[in-house]
Short mmCIF file of C-alpha atoms in Angstrom, two decimals:
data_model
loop_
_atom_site.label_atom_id
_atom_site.label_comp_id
_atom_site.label_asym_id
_atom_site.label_seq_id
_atom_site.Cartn_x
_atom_site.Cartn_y
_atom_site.Cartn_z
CA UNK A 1489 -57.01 45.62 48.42
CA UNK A 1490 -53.33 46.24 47.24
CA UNK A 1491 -52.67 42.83 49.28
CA UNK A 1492 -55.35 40.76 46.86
CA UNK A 1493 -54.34 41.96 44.13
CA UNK A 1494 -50.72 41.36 44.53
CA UNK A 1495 -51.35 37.68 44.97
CA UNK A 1496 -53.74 37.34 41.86
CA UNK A 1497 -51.06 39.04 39.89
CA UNK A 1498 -48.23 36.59 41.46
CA UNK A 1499 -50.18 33.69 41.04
CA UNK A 1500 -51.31 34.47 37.17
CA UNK A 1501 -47.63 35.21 36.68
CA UNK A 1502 -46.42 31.58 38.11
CA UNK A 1503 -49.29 29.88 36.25
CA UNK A 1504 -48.60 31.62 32.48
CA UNK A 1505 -44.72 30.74 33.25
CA UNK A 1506 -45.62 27.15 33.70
CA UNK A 1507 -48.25 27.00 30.52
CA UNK A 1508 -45.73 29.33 27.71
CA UNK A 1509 -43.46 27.76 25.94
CA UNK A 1510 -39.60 28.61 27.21
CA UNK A 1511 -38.21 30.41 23.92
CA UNK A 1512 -34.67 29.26 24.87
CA UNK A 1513 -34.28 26.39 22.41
CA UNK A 1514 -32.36 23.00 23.39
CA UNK A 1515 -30.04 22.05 20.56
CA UNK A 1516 -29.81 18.46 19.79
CA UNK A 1517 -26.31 17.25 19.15
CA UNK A 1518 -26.81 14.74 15.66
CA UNK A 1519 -26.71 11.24 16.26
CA UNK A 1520 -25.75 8.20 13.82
CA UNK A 1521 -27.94 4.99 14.63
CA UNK A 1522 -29.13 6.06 17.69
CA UNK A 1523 -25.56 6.48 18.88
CA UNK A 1524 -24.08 10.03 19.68
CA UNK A 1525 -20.58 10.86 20.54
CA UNK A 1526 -19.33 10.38 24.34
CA UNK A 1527 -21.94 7.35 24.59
CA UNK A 1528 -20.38 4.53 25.93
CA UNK A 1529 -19.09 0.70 24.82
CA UNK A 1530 -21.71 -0.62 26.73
CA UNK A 1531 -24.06 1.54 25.16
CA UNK A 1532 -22.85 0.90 22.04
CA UNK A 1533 -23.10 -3.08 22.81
CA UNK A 1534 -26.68 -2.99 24.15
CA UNK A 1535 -27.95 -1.55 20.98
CA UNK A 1536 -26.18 -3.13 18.07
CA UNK A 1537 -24.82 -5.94 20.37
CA UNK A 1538 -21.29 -7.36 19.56
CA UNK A 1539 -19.40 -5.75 16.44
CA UNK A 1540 -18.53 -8.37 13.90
CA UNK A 1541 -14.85 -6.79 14.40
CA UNK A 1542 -12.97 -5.29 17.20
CA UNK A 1543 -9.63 -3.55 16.59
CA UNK A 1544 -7.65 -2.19 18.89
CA UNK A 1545 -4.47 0.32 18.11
CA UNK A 1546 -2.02 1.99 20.27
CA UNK A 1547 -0.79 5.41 19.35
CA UNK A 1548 1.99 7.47 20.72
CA UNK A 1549 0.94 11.52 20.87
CA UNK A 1550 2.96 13.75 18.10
CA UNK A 1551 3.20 16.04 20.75
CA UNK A 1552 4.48 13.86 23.67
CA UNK A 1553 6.04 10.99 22.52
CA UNK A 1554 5.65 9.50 26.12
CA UNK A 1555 2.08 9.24 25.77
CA UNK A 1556 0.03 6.79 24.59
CA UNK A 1557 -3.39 6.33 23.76
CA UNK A 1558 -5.17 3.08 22.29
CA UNK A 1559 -8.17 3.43 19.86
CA UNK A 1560 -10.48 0.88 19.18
CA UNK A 1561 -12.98 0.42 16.38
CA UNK A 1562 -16.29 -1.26 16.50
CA UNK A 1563 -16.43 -2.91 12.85
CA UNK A 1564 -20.90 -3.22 11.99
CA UNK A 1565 -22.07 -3.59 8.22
CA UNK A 1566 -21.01 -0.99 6.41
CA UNK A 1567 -20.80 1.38 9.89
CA UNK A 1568 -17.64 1.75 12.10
CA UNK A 1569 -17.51 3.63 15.89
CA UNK A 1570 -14.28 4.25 17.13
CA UNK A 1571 -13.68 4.63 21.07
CA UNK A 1572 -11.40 6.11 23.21
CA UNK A 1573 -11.06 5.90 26.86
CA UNK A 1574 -14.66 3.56 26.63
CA UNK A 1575 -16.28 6.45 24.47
CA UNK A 1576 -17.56 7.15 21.39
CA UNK A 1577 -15.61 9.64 18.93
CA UNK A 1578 -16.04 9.07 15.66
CA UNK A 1579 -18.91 6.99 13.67
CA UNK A 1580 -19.00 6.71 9.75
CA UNK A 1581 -21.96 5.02 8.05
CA UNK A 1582 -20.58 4.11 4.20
CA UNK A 1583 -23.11 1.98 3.02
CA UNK A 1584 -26.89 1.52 3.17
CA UNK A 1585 -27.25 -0.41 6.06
CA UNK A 1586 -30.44 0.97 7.67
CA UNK A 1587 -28.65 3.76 9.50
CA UNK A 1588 -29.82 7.17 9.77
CA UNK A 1589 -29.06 10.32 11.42
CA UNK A 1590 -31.68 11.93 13.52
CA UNK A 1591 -33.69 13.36 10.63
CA UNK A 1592 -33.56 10.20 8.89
CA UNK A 1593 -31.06 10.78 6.32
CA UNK A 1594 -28.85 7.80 5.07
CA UNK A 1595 -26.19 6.72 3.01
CA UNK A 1596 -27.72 6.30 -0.59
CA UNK A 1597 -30.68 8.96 -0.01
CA UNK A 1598 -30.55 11.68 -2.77
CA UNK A 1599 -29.09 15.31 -2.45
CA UNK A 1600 -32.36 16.67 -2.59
CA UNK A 1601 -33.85 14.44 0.29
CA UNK A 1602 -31.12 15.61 2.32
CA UNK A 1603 -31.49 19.20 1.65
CA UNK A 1604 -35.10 18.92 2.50
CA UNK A 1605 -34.01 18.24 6.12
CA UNK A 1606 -30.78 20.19 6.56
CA UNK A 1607 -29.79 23.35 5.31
CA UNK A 1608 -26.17 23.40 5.05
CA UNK A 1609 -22.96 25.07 3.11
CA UNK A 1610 -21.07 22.35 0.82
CA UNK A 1611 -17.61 22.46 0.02
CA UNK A 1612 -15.89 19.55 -2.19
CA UNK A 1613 -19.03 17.44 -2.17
CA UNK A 1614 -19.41 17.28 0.83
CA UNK A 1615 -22.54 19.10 3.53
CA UNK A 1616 -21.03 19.40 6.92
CA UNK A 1617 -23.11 20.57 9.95
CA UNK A 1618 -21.55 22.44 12.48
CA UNK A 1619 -22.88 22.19 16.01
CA UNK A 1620 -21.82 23.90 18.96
CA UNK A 1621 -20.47 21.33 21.79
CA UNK A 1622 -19.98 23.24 25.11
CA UNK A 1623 -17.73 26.36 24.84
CA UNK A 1624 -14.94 25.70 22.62
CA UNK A 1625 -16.18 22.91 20.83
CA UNK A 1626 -18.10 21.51 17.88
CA UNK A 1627 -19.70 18.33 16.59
CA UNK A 1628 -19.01 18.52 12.74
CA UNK A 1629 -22.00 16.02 10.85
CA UNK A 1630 -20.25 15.66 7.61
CA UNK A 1631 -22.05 14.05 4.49
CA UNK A 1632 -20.05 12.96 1.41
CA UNK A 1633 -21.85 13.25 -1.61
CA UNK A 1634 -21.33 11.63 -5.35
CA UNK A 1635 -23.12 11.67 -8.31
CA UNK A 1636 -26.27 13.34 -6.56
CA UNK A 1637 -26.36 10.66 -4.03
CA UNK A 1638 -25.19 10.36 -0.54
CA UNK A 1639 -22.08 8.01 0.12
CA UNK A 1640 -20.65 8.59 3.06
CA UNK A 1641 -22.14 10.28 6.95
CA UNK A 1642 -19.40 10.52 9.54
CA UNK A 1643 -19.84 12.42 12.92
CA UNK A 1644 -16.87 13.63 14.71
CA UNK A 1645 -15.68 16.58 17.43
CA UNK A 1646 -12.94 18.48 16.78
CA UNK A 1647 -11.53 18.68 20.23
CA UNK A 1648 -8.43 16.23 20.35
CA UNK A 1649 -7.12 17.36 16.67
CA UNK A 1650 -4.58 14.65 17.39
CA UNK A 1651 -6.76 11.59 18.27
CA UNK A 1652 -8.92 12.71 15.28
CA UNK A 1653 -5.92 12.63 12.81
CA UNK A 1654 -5.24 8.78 14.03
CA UNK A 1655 -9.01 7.67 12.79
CA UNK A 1656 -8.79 9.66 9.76
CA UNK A 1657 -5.55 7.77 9.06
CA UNK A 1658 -7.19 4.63 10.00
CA UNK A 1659 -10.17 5.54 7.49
CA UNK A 1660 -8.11 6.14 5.40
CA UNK A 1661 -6.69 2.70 5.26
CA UNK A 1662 -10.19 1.41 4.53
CA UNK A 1663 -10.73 3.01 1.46
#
């Protein structure tokens, strides 16, 4: 009798782990266009196909001045990606061009819309969404806002503080 119901008890415990919902929650990383960051060229090439641009830049590291490192830049309408080593590292969207971050929120939607869809401290006109990225990392979602309306949505990681610094100097230029 103990036997029996042993194995009903087993078996309803498999069966309600398979049918509950798992209350650990995946996070999503944000995405820009349907691209994320660590996707690859050819990623980047089968959905947007070729750039209208390509620029590519060799750096030397401010910390070894031995070591060099080549960015390049993907140049779309109104939306750069900038690779290193073949991957994605950086994306900015500055215009209204059709592309949106995973919620849907694009350069040129209101404030409001994008408070609707992401609750998030701002500091200088600008939201930024910090995500965690394995154990010492983030992905920072970053959206620049001006006169109530979005202008600017750049995703970046902060990992290679150095790397980073060359694309925001390269943005930079572009302004």
């Amino acid at each position: 009798m103990k036997n029996t119901i042993f194995k009903i008890s087993f078996i309803l415990a498999i069966f309600l782990l398979s049918v509950l919902p798992v209350n650990a929650q995946e996070i999503k990383l944000e995405s820009l266009g349907g691209i994320h960051l660590n996707d690859s060229t050819q990623y980047v090439k089968k959905i947007y196909g070729e750039p209208k641009k390509i620029e590519e830049r060799e750096f030397t590291s401010r910390h070894d001045v031995n070591s060099k490192y080549k960015i390049t830049t993907f140049y779309y309408n109104n939306f750069r990606i900038y690779l290193f080593k073949d991957k994605v590292k950086y994306i900015v969207s500055c215009g209204r061009n059709g592309i949106k971050t995973s919620k849907g929120i694009q350069v040129g939607d209101s404030e409001e819309q994008l408070l609707k869809f992401y609750n998030l401290p701002v500091e200088d006109n600008t939201y930024v969404l910090n995500q965690p990225m394995g154990e010492i990392n983030e992905l920072y979602t970053c959206f620049k806002i001006q006169e109530g309306k979005i202008i600017r949505i750049n995703i970046n990681e902060q990992a290679n503080w150095d790397l980073l610094q060359k694309i925001l100097d390269l943005e930079e230029q572009l302004k």
